[in-house]
Coordinates of N, CA and C in Angstrom, one line a residue:
X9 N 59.4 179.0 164.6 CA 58.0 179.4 164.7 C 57.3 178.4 165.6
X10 N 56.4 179.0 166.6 CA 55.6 178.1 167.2 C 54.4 177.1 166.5
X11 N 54.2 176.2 167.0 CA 53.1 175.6 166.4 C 51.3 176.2 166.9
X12 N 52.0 177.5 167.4 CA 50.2 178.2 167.3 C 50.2 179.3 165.8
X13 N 51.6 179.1 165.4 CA 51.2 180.0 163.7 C 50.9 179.5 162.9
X14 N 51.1 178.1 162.9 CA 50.5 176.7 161.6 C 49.2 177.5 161.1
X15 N 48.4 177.4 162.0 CA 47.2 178.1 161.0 C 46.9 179.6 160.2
X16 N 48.0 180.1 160.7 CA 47.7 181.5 159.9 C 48.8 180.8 158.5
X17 N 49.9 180.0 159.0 CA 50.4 180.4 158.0 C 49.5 179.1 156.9
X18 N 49.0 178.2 157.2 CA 48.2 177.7 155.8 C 46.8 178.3 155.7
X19 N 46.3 179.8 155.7 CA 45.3 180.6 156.0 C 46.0 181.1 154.7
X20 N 47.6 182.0 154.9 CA 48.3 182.8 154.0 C 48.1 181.8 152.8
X21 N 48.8 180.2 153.1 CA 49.2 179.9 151.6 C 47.7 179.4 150.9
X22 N 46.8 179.6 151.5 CA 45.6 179.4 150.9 C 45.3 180.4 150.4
X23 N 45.3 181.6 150.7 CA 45.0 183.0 149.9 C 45.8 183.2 148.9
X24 N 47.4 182.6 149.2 CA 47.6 182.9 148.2 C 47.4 182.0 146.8
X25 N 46.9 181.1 147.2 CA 46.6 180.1 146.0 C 45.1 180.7 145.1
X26 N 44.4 181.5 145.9 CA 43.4 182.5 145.3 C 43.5 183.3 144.5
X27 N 44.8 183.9 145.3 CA 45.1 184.8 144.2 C 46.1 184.8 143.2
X28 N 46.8 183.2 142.8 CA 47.6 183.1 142.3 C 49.4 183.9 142.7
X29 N 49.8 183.7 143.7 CA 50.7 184.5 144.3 C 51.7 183.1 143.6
X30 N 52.2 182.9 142.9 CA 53.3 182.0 142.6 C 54.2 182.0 143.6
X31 N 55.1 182.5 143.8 CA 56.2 182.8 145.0 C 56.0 182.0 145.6
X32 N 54.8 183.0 146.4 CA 54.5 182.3 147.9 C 54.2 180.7 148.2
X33 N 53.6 180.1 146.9 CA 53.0 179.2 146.6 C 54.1 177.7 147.1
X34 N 55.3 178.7 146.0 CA 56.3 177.8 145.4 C 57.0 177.8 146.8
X35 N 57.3 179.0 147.6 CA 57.9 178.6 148.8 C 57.4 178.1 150.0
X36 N 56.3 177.8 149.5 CA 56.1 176.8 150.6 C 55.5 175.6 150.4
X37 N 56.2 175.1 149.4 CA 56.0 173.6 149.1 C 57.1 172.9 148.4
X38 N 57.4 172.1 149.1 CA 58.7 171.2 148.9 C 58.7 170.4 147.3
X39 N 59.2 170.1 146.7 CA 59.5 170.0 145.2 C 58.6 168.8 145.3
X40 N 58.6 167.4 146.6 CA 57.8 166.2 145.8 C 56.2 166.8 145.8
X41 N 55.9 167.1 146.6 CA 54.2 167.2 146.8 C 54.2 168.8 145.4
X42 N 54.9 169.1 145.3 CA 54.4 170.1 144.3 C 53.9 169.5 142.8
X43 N 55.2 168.1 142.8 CA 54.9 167.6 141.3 C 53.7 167.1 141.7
X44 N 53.4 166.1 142.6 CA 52.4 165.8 142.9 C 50.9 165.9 142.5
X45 N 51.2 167.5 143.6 CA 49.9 168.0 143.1 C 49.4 168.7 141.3
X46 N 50.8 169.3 141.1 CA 50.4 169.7 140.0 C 50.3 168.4 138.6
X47 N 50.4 167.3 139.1 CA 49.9 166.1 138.2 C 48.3 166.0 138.7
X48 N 48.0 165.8 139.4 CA 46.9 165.5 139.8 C 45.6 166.7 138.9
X49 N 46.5 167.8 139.4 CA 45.5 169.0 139.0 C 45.1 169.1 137.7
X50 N 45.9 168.3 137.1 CA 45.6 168.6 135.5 C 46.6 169.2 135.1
X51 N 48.5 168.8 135.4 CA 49.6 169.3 134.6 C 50.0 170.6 134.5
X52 N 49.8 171.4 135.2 CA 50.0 173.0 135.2 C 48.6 173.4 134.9
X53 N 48.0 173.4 133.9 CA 46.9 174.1 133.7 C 46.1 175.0 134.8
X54 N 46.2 176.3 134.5 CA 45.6 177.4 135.5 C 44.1 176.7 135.8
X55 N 43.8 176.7 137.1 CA 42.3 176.8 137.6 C 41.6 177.7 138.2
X56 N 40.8 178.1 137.9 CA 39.9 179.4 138.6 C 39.4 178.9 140.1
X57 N 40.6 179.8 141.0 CA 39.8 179.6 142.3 C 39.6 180.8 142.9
X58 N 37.7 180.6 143.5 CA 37.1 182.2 144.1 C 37.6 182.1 145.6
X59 N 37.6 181.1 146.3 CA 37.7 181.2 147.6 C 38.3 179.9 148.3
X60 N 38.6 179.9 149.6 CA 38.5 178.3 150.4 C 38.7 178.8 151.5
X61 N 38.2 177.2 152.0 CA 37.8 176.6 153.4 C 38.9 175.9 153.7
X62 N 39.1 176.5 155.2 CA 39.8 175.1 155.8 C 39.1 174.2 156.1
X63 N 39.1 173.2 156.1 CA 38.1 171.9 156.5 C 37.9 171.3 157.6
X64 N 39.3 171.0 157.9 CA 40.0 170.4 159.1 C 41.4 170.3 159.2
X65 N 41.5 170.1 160.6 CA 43.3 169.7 160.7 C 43.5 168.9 161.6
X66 N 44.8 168.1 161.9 CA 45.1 167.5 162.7 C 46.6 166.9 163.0
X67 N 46.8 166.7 164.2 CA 48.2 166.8 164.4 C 48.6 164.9 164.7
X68 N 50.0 165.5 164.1 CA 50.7 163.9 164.0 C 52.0 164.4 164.5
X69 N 52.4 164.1 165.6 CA 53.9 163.9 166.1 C 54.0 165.6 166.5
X70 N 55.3 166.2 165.1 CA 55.4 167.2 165.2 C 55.1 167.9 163.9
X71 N 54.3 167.2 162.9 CA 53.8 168.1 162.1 C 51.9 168.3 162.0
X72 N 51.8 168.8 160.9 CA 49.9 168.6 161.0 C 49.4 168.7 159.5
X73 N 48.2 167.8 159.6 CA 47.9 167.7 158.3 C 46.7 168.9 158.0
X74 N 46.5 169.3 157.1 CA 45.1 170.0 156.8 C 44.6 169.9 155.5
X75 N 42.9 170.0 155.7 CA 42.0 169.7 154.9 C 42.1 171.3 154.2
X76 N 41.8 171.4 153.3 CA 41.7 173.0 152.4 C 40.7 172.6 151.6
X77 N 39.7 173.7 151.1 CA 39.1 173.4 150.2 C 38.8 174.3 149.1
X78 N 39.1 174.4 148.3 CA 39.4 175.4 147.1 C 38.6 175.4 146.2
X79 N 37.7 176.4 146.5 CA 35.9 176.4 145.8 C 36.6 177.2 143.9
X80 N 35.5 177.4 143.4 CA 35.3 177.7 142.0 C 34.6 176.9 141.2
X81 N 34.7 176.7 139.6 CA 33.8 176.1 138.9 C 34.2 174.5 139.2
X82 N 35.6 174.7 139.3 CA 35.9 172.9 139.6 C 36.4 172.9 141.1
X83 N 36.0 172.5 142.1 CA 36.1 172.7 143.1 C 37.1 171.4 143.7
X84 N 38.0 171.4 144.8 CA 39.0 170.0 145.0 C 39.2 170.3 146.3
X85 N 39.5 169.3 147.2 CA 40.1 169.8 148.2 C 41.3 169.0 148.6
X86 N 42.4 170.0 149.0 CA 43.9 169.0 149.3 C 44.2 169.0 151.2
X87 N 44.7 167.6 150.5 CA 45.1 167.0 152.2 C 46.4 167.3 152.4
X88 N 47.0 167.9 153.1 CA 48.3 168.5 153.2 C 49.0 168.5 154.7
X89 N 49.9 167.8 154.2 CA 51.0 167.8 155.6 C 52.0 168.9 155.6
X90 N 52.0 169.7 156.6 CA 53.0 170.5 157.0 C 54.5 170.6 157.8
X91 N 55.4 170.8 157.8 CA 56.0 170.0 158.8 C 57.6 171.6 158.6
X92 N 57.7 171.4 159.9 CA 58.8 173.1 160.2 C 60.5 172.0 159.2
X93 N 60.9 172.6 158.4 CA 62.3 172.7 157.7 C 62.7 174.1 158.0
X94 N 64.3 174.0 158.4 CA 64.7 175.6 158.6 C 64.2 176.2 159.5
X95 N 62.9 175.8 160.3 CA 62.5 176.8 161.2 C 61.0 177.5 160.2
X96 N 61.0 177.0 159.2 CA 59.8 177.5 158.3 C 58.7 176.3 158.4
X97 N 57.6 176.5 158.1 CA 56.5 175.4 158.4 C 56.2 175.2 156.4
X98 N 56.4 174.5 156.2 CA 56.7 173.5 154.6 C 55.3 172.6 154.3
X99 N 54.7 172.7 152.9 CA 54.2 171.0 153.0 C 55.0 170.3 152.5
X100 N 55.6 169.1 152.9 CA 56.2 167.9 152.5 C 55.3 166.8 152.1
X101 N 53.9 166.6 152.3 CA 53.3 165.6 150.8 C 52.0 166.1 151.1
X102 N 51.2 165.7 149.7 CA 50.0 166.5 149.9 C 49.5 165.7 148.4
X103 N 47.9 165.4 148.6 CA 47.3 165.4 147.3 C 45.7 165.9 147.5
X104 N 45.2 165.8 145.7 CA 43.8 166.0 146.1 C 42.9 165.0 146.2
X105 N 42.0 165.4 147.5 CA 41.1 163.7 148.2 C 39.8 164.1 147.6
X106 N 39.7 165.5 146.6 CA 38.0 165.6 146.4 C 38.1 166.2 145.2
X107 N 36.9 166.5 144.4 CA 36.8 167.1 143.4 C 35.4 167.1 142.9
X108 N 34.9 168.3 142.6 CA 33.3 168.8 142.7 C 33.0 169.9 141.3
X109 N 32.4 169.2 140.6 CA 32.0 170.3 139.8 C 30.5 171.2 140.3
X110 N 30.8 172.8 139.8 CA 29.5 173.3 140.2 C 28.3 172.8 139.7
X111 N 27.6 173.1 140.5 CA 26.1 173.2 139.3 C 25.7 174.2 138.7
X112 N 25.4 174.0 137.3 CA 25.3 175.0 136.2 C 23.7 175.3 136.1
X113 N 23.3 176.4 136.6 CA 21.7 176.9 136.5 C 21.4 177.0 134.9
X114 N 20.7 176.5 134.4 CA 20.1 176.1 132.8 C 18.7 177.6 132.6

């Protein structure tokens, strides 16, 4: 895959993190950054996410990192390295650099 697909394809794995698409999720994240992240996140526990932003990206050698930002009531955003295994574009480490709670109208 060329490196002009990188962005569709962490566009896909962002959607699918919206909509809970497990699979997708799981195949495209390498076993360390997954424990990773799913420590950070609060240990498996399901999170409500409505939408996200890409934030930013940027390239290092021959992979690239990207900013995501994955809005709802607890909002976070993960820094994530991508990098082609197999010919497939992978994250191989990744954590979360943010974390926002909404504001609640009283």
């Amino acid at each position: 895959m060329s490196d002009e697909g990188i962005d569709k394809v962490v566009e896909a794995h962002a959607k699918a993190i919206v909509s809970m698409d497990i699979a997708k999720i799981m195949d495209d994240l390498m076993p360390e950054p997954m424990m990773k992240l799913q420590a950070q996140a609060g240990g498996g526990v399901a999170l409500q996410i409505d939408s996200f932003a890409i934030e930013g990206h940027a390239k290092e050698g021959d992979d690239y990192w990207y900013d995501v930002k994955y809005i709802g009531p607890e909002s976070f955003t993960v820094h994530a390295r991508w990098s082609q295994i197999g010919g497939a574009w992978k994250i191989v480490d990744a954590e979360i650099t943010g974390r926002e709670q909404a504001s609640r109208e009283v």
